[in-house]
PDB file of C-alpha atoms in Angstrom:
ATOM      1  CA  MET A1252     324.711 118.122  55.659  1.00  0.00           C
ATOM      2  CA  THR A1253     325.395 120.966  58.067  1.00  0.00           C
ATOM      3  CA  GLY A1254     326.791 121.280  61.562  1.00  0.00           C
ATOM      4  CA  ASP A1255     330.004 120.332  63.288  1.00  0.00           C
ATOM      5  CA  SER A1256     331.994 117.282  62.378  1.00  0.00           C
ATOM      6  CA  VAL A1257     334.071 116.068  65.320  1.00  0.00           C
ATOM      7  CA  MET A1258     336.668 113.320  65.466  1.00  0.00           C
ATOM      8  CA  GLN A1259     337.976 112.397  68.903  1.00  0.00           C
ATOM      9  CA  PHE A1260     341.102 110.408  69.639  1.00  0.00           C
ATOM     10  CA  GLY A1261     342.645 109.552  72.998  1.00  0.00           C
ATOM     11  CA  ASN A1262     341.512 110.094  76.561  1.00  0.00           C
ATOM     12  CA  PHE A1263     340.604 113.144  78.612  1.00  0.00           C
ATOM     13  CA  ASN A1264     339.148 115.240  75.807  1.00  0.00           C
ATOM     14  CA  ILE A1265     337.032 117.920  77.431  1.00  0.00           C
ATOM     15  CA  GLY A1266     335.513 119.896  74.576  1.00  0.00           C
ATOM     16  CA  MET A1267     335.905 121.773  71.331  1.00  0.00           C
ATOM     17  CA  VAL A1268     337.509 125.132  70.739  1.00  0.00           C
ATOM     18  CA  LYS A1269     335.332 127.162  68.416  1.00  0.00           C
ATOM     19  CA  SER A1270     336.716 130.460  67.253  1.00  0.00           C
ATOM     20  CA  GLN A1271     334.220 131.334  64.590  1.00  0.00           C
ATOM     21  CA  GLY A1272     333.295 134.803  65.777  1.00  0.00           C
ATOM     22  CA  PRO A1273     334.508 137.938  64.082  1.00  0.00           C
ATOM     23  CA  VAL A1274     338.118 138.795  64.811  1.00  0.00           C
ATOM     24  CA  ASP A1275     337.730 142.389  63.721  1.00  0.00           C
ATOM     25  CA  GLN A1276     336.838 144.627  66.684  1.00  0.00           C
ATOM     26  CA  ARG A1277     334.472 146.784  64.671  1.00  0.00           C
ATOM     27  CA  ALA A1278     332.618 143.785  63.197  1.00  0.00           C
ATOM     28  CA  ALA A1279     332.314 142.119  66.618  1.00  0.00           C
ATOM     29  CA  HIS A1280     331.094 145.371  68.173  1.00  0.00           C
ATOM     30  CA  GLU A1281     328.486 146.004  65.464  1.00  0.00           C
ATOM     31  CA  GLN A1282     327.248 142.413  65.622  1.00  0.00           C
ATOM     32  CA  MET A1283     326.809 142.710  69.390  1.00  0.00           C
ATOM     33  CA  ILE A1284     324.933 146.025  69.164  1.00  0.00           C
ATOM     34  CA  ASP A1285     322.570 144.526  66.562  1.00  0.00           C
ATOM     35  CA  ALA A1286     321.948 141.452  68.737  1.00  0.00           C
ATOM     36  CA  VAL A1287     321.254 143.598  71.812  1.00  0.00           C
ATOM     37  CA  LEU A1288     318.826 145.810  69.922  1.00  0.00           C
ATOM     38  CA  ALA A1289     317.022 142.688  68.698  1.00  0.00           C
ATOM     39  CA  ILE A1290     316.250 141.525  72.263  1.00  0.00           C
ATOM     40  CA  ARG A1291     315.497 144.976  73.686  1.00  0.00           C
ATOM     41  CA  ALA A1292     311.794 144.784  72.822  1.00  0.00           C
ATOM     42  CA  HIS A1293     311.490 141.395  74.574  1.00  0.00           C
ATOM     43  CA  VAL A1294     312.460 142.571  78.056  1.00  0.00           C
ATOM     44  CA  PRO A1295     310.541 144.472  80.752  1.00  0.00           C
ATOM     45  CA  GLU A1296     310.996 148.223  81.105  1.00  0.00           C
ATOM     46  CA  PRO A1297     313.515 148.062  84.003  1.00  0.00           C
ATOM     47  CA  ASP A1298     315.736 145.762  81.923  1.00  0.00           C
ATOM     48  CA  ARG A1299     315.350 148.064  78.918  1.00  0.00           C
ATOM     49  CA  ALA A1300     316.679 150.907  81.058  1.00  0.00           C
ATOM     50  CA  VAL A1301     319.737 148.813  81.977  1.00  0.00           C
ATOM     51  CA  ILE A1302     320.258 147.946  78.302  1.00  0.00           C
ATOM     52  CA  ASP A1303     319.985 151.607  77.310  1.00  0.00           C
ATOM     53  CA  ASP A1304     322.450 152.699  80.009  1.00  0.00           C
ATOM     54  CA  SER A1305     324.861 149.946  78.993  1.00  0.00           C
ATOM     55  CA  LEU A1306     324.541 150.769  75.287  1.00  0.00           C
ATOM     56  CA  SER A1307     325.420 154.389  76.035  1.00  0.00           C
ATOM     57  CA  ILE A1308     328.753 153.074  77.339  1.00  0.00           C
ATOM     58  CA  LEU A1309     329.269 150.448  74.636  1.00  0.00           C
ATOM     59  CA  ASP A1310     328.067 152.331  71.562  1.00  0.00           C
ATOM     60  CA  THR A1311     330.488 155.230  71.501  1.00  0.00           C
ATOM     61  CA  ASP A1312     333.303 156.254  69.189  1.00  0.00           C
ATOM     62  CA  GLY A1313     335.355 157.842  71.947  1.00  0.00           C
ATOM     63  CA  PRO A1314     337.647 156.218  74.484  1.00  0.00           C
ATOM     64  CA  VAL A1315     335.939 154.087  77.110  1.00  0.00           C
ATOM     65  CA  ASP A1316     337.290 152.851  80.430  1.00  0.00           C
ATOM     66  CA  ARG A1317     337.880 149.092  80.107  1.00  0.00           C
ATOM     67  CA  GLY A1318     336.286 148.444  83.506  1.00  0.00           C
ATOM     68  CA  ARG A1319     333.074 150.286  82.597  1.00  0.00           C
ATOM     69  CA  PHE A1320     333.040 148.571  79.197  1.00  0.00           C
ATOM     70  CA  ARG A1321     333.295 145.162  80.841  1.00  0.00           C
ATOM     71  CA  GLN A1322     330.589 146.031  83.414  1.00  0.00           C
ATOM     72  CA  ALA A1323     328.237 147.117  80.633  1.00  0.00           C
ATOM     73  CA  LEU A1324     328.859 143.825  78.821  1.00  0.00           C
ATOM     74  CA  GLY A1325     328.129 141.950  82.045  1.00  0.00           C
ATOM     75  CA  ALA A1326     324.870 143.802  82.641  1.00  0.00           C
ATOM     76  CA  ILE A1327     323.608 143.057  79.149  1.00  0.00           C
ATOM     77  CA  GLY A1328     324.863 139.478  79.326  1.00  0.00           C
ATOM     78  CA  GLY A1329     322.935 138.937  82.564  1.00  0.00           C
ATOM     79  CA  ILE A1330     319.709 140.138  80.986  1.00  0.00           C
ATOM     80  CA  ALA A1331     320.338 138.001  77.904  1.00  0.00           C
ATOM     81  CA  ALA A1332     320.957 134.942  80.091  1.00  0.00           C
ATOM     82  CA  LEU A1333     317.524 135.397  81.678  1.00  0.00           C
ATOM     83  CA  LEU A1334     315.949 135.159  78.213  1.00  0.00           C
ATOM     84  CA  GLY A1335     317.315 131.666  77.568  1.00  0.00           C
ATOM     85  CA  ALA A1336     317.476 130.740  73.891  1.00  0.00           C
ATOM     86  CA  THR A1337     316.276 134.197  72.841  1.00  0.00           C
ATOM     87  CA  GLY A1338     319.305 135.771  74.518  1.00  0.00           C
ATOM     88  CA  ALA A1339     321.844 133.227  73.220  1.00  0.00           C
ATOM     89  CA  PRO A1340     322.945 135.342  70.218  1.00  0.00           C
ATOM     90  CA  VAL A1341     323.663 138.251  72.568  1.00  0.00           C
ATOM     91  CA  ILE A1342     325.751 136.087  74.877  1.00  0.00           C
ATOM     92  CA  GLU A1343     327.701 134.709  71.919  1.00  0.00           C
ATOM     93  CA  SER A1344     328.306 138.194  70.518  1.00  0.00           C
ATOM     94  CA  ILE A1345     329.473 139.444  73.929  1.00  0.00           C
ATOM     95  CA  GLY A1346     332.012 136.619  73.981  1.00  0.00           C
ATOM     96  CA  ASN A1347     333.200 137.675  70.529  1.00  0.00           C
ATOM     97  CA  VAL A1348     333.571 141.296  71.670  1.00  0.00           C
ATOM     98  CA  MET A1349     335.470 140.263  74.774  1.00  0.00           C
ATOM     99  CA  GLU A1350     337.815 138.170  72.659  1.00  0.00           C
ATOM    100  CA  ALA A1351     338.271 140.892  70.028  1.00  0.00           C
ATOM    101  CA  PHE A1352     339.000 143.555  72.649  1.00  0.00           C
ATOM    102  CA  GLY A1353     341.204 141.292  74.768  1.00  0.00           C
ATOM    103  CA  LEU A1354     338.847 141.317  77.755  1.00  0.00           C
ATOM    104  CA  SER A1355     338.484 137.577  78.235  1.00  0.00           C
TER     105      SER A1355
END
């Protein structure tokens, strides 16, 4: 049997906290880059250009302005959201990156 097992007690429970993403910044970052590259071929050319521009900000070893980093994540997350279930792994990995880098 796989999946979540949930036991609920009391009133006013509003959800589950799931912190199963990578804690390590490097692992979270690499997972996100892989997920973004996986959806790149599934989007129209204008969206690919946005992904490429955003990846140039996100996929660097040097220092990056936190504001630009967050904007790049938002741009890619918006494109991923338009893809529905196909983009879900990207959205999840962006959340992991934001958590790992303290941006959430």
